[in-house]
Amino acid sequence: MTLNDIRSGKKAARVFYAELRGTTITEAAKEPLKLREVAAMGDRPILPTGEPVNYATALCYICLQTLIGKYTRKNKPIEAEIAYMAKQMTSRYLDWSVLDLPTFVDMCICSHIPSLRLGATEYELASLDIPSIMGKVESYDKMRPNTQALQGSSPDKAPAMQPVEKPLTKWHLTHKMDGAEYHWPDYESARRYWKHQPNYDDPQEKAFIKAAGGKQPILPSVNEILGLQ
């Protein structure tokens, strides 16, 4: 779906929602028309509370109203409470697609959304109050598949930690590779000397590398290699 499916017919939020059908949570996540796009349309539907809201909030209101209407219970949220929950949904879950809304309702009614209540996991919507309903909304959001995985790519990984460079020893700061004493003017000068790429044309470095077993001269135990400990 696209925004044209709404704009072409100038459909009211309730009319458009009535055309939506619940599906699997994976297929709902694949639907390209997201609440973020719908919220940016510029349309300002009026809720039963008299408050103008964006189109996405209106859809969320109708979604919650539909869910609550499926239960024959005495205590139900009032219109202002439903409006509050709808606004919370659009502020937190703009990456939901329009198909996530009826899919959420279907899964909630069929007790397929586990959520915590009083320290225990419940599958039924035990109470029609804000904490219970928003708990189901949050749990549904956590069940949604990763968007990058659906697109065939792996989630971004944290960059690999770079190994920490070992500091030069006191011996490094007062010697050269041939073992001759030399007091470097500062730490950075010594570091550049000891940590640079080996120069095999330099007789001193070549001899040192050979003594170190062919390794680059960056080992902090160079004094051990030279037998000076």
Coordinates of C-alpha atoms in Angstrom, one line a residue:
M1 CA 0.0 0.0 0.0
T2 CA 0.9 3.6 -0.4
L3 CA -0.4 7.0 0.7
N4 CA -2.3 7.2 -2.6
D5 CA -4.6 4.4 -1.3
I6 CA -5.7 7.0 1.3
R7 CA -5.4 10.2 -0.7
S8 CA -7.0 9.0 -3.9
G9 CA -10.3 8.3 -2.3
K10 CA -9.9 11.0 0.4
K11 CA -10.8 8.2 2.8
A12 CA -11.6 8.9 6.4
A13 CA -9.5 7.1 9.0
R14 CA -12.4 4.8 10.0
V15 CA -13.1 3.9 6.3
F16 CA -9.5 3.1 5.6
Y17 CA -9.1 1.1 8.8
A18 CA -12.2 -1.0 7.9
E19 CA -10.4 -2.1 4.7
L20 CA -7.3 -3.4 6.5
R21 CA -7.1 -7.1 7.3
G22 CA -4.9 -8.7 10.0
T23 CA -2.2 -11.0 8.8
T24 CA 0.9 -12.7 10.3
I25 CA 3.2 -10.5 12.3
T26 CA 6.0 -11.1 9.7
E27 CA 3.8 -10.1 6.8
A28 CA 2.5 -7.0 8.7
A29 CA 6.1 -5.9 9.2
K30 CA 6.8 -6.2 5.5
E31 CA 4.0 -3.9 4.6
P32 CA 5.7 -0.7 3.2
L33 CA 3.1 1.8 4.4
K34 CA 4.3 2.8 7.9
L35 CA 2.6 4.9 10.5
R36 CA 5.5 7.4 10.2
E37 CA 4.4 8.2 6.6
V38 CA 0.8 8.3 7.5
A39 CA 1.4 10.7 10.5
A40 CA 3.2 13.1 8.1
M41 CA 0.3 13.4 5.7
G42 CA -1.0 16.6 7.1
D43 CA -4.6 15.4 7.6
R44 CA -6.1 16.3 11.0
P45 CA -9.0 13.9 11.8
I46 CA -11.1 14.7 14.8
L47 CA -11.3 12.2 17.6
P48 CA -14.6 11.6 19.5
T49 CA -13.0 13.7 22.3
G50 CA -13.1 16.6 19.9
E51 CA -9.3 16.7 19.6
P52 CA -7.7 17.0 16.2
V53 CA -4.8 14.5 15.7
N54 CA -2.7 13.2 12.8
Y55 CA -4.0 10.4 10.6
A56 CA -1.8 7.8 12.3
T57 CA -3.1 8.6 15.7
A58 CA -6.7 8.4 14.4
L59 CA -5.9 4.9 13.0
C60 CA -4.5 3.8 16.4
Y61 CA -7.5 5.2 18.2
I62 CA -9.8 3.1 15.9
C63 CA -7.5 0.1 16.4
L64 CA -7.8 0.3 20.2
Q65 CA -11.5 1.0 20.0
T66 CA -12.0 -2.1 17.9
L67 CA -10.0 -4.2 20.4
I68 CA -11.9 -2.9 23.4
G69 CA -15.2 -3.4 21.5
K70 CA -14.5 -7.2 21.2
Y71 CA -14.9 -7.6 25.0
T72 CA -18.2 -7.6 26.8
R73 CA -16.9 -6.2 30.1
K74 CA -18.4 -3.7 32.4
N75 CA -15.2 -1.6 33.0
K76 CA -13.7 -0.2 29.8
P77 CA -11.5 2.8 29.1
I78 CA -13.3 6.1 28.4
E79 CA -12.7 8.0 25.2
A80 CA -10.0 10.3 26.7
E81 CA -8.1 7.2 27.9
I82 CA -8.3 5.6 24.5
A83 CA -7.0 8.9 22.9
Y84 CA -4.1 8.9 25.4
M85 CA -3.1 5.4 24.4
A86 CA -3.4 6.2 20.7
K87 CA -1.1 9.1 21.1
Q88 CA 1.3 7.0 23.0
M89 CA 1.3 4.4 20.2
T90 CA 2.2 7.0 17.5
S91 CA 4.9 8.5 19.7
R92 CA 6.6 5.2 20.3
Y93 CA 5.8 2.9 17.4
L94 CA 5.9 4.9 14.2
D95 CA 7.8 2.0 12.5
W96 CA 4.6 -0.1 12.7
S97 CA 2.9 -0.6 9.4
V98 CA -0.8 0.0 8.9
L99 CA -1.3 -3.8 8.9
D100 CA 0.3 -4.1 12.3
L101 CA -2.8 -2.5 13.8
P102 CA -5.5 -5.1 12.8
T103 CA -2.8 -7.9 13.3
F104 CA -2.3 -6.7 16.8
V105 CA -6.0 -6.8 17.5
D106 CA -6.3 -10.3 16.1
M107 CA -3.3 -11.6 18.1
C108 CA -4.5 -10.0 21.3
I109 CA -8.0 -11.4 21.0
C110 CA -6.6 -14.9 20.3
S111 CA -4.3 -14.6 23.3
H112 CA -1.1 -14.9 21.3
I113 CA 0.7 -12.0 22.9
P114 CA 2.4 -12.8 26.2
S115 CA 2.8 -9.9 28.6
L116 CA 3.8 -9.4 32.2
R117 CA 1.2 -8.6 34.8
L118 CA 1.9 -8.6 38.6
G119 CA 5.1 -10.5 38.0
A120 CA 3.4 -13.3 36.0
T121 CA 3.1 -13.9 32.2
E122 CA -0.5 -13.6 30.9
Y123 CA -1.8 -14.3 27.4
E124 CA -5.3 -13.0 27.8
L125 CA -6.1 -9.4 28.2
A126 CA -7.2 -9.7 31.8
S127 CA -8.1 -6.0 32.3
L128 CA -9.2 -3.3 29.9
D129 CA -7.2 -0.6 31.5
I130 CA -4.2 1.5 30.3
P131 CA -1.4 -0.6 31.8
S132 CA -2.8 -3.9 30.6
I133 CA -3.5 -2.7 27.0
M134 CA -0.3 -0.8 26.6
G135 CA 1.5 -3.8 28.0
K136 CA 0.1 -5.9 25.2
V137 CA 1.1 -3.1 22.7
E138 CA 4.7 -3.1 24.0
S139 CA 4.9 -6.9 23.9
Y140 CA 3.6 -7.0 20.3
D141 CA 6.3 -4.5 19.3
K142 CA 9.0 -6.7 20.8
M143 CA 7.6 -9.7 18.8
R144 CA 7.9 -7.9 15.5
P145 CA 10.8 -9.1 13.3
N146 CA 13.9 -7.1 12.8
T147 CA 13.5 -4.8 9.7
Q148 CA 17.0 -5.4 8.5
A149 CA 16.5 -9.2 8.7
L150 CA 13.4 -8.9 6.5
Q151 CA 15.4 -7.0 3.9
G152 CA 18.0 -9.8 3.8
S153 CA 20.8 -8.0 5.7
S154 CA 22.2 -8.6 9.1
P155 CA 21.6 -6.1 11.9
D156 CA 24.3 -3.6 12.4
K157 CA 27.0 -5.0 14.6
A158 CA 28.9 -3.0 17.1
P159 CA 32.4 -2.3 15.8
A160 CA 35.0 -4.8 17.0
M161 CA 37.0 -3.5 19.9
Q162 CA 40.5 -2.6 18.9
P163 CA 43.3 -4.1 21.0
V164 CA 44.7 -1.8 23.5
E165 CA 48.3 -0.7 22.8
K166 CA 50.6 -1.7 25.5
P167 CA 52.7 1.2 26.8
L168 CA 56.4 1.4 26.4
T169 CA 58.5 0.3 29.3
K170 CA 61.1 2.4 31.1
W171 CA 63.8 0.5 29.2
H172 CA 62.2 1.4 25.8
L173 CA 62.4 5.1 26.8
T174 CA 66.1 4.9 27.5
H175 CA 67.4 2.6 24.8
K176 CA 67.6 2.0 21.1
M177 CA 67.1 -1.3 19.3
D178 CA 70.8 -2.2 19.4
G179 CA 70.7 -1.9 23.2
A180 CA 72.6 1.4 23.3
E181 CA 71.4 3.8 25.9
Y182 CA 69.5 6.7 24.5
H183 CA 67.1 9.1 26.4
W184 CA 64.2 10.0 24.2
P185 CA 63.1 13.6 24.5
D186 CA 59.5 12.6 25.1
Y187 CA 57.2 9.6 25.1
E188 CA 55.8 10.2 21.6
S189 CA 59.2 10.3 20.0
A190 CA 60.0 6.9 21.6
R191 CA 56.7 5.5 20.6
R192 CA 57.2 6.5 16.9
Y193 CA 60.7 4.8 17.0
W194 CA 59.5 1.6 18.6
K195 CA 56.0 1.2 17.0
H196 CA 56.8 2.1 13.4
Q197 CA 56.8 -0.4 10.6
P198 CA 60.1 -2.3 10.5
N199 CA 62.8 -1.0 8.2
Y200 CA 64.7 -4.0 6.9
D201 CA 67.3 -1.7 5.3
D202 CA 68.4 -0.4 8.6
P203 CA 71.1 -2.8 10.1
Q204 CA 70.1 -2.1 13.7
E205 CA 66.4 -2.8 13.1
K206 CA 67.2 -5.8 11.0
A207 CA 69.4 -7.3 13.7
F208 CA 66.7 -6.5 16.4
I209 CA 63.9 -8.1 14.3
K210 CA 66.1 -11.2 13.8
A211 CA 66.7 -11.4 17.6
A212 CA 63.0 -11.0 18.2
G213 CA 62.2 -14.0 16.0
G214 CA 61.2 -12.0 13.0
K215 CA 58.5 -10.1 14.7
Q216 CA 57.9 -6.4 14.4
P217 CA 59.6 -4.5 17.2
I218 CA 56.6 -3.5 19.2
L219 CA 56.8 -6.1 22.0
P220 CA 57.0 -4.6 25.5
S221 CA 59.3 -7.5 26.5
V222 CA 62.1 -6.3 24.2
N223 CA 64.4 -6.1 27.2
E224 CA 63.8 -9.7 27.9
I225 CA 64.7 -10.5 24.2
L226 CA 68.0 -8.7 24.7
G227 CA 68.7 -10.4 28.0
L228 CA 68.6 -7.1 29.9
Q229 CA 66.2 -8.3 32.7

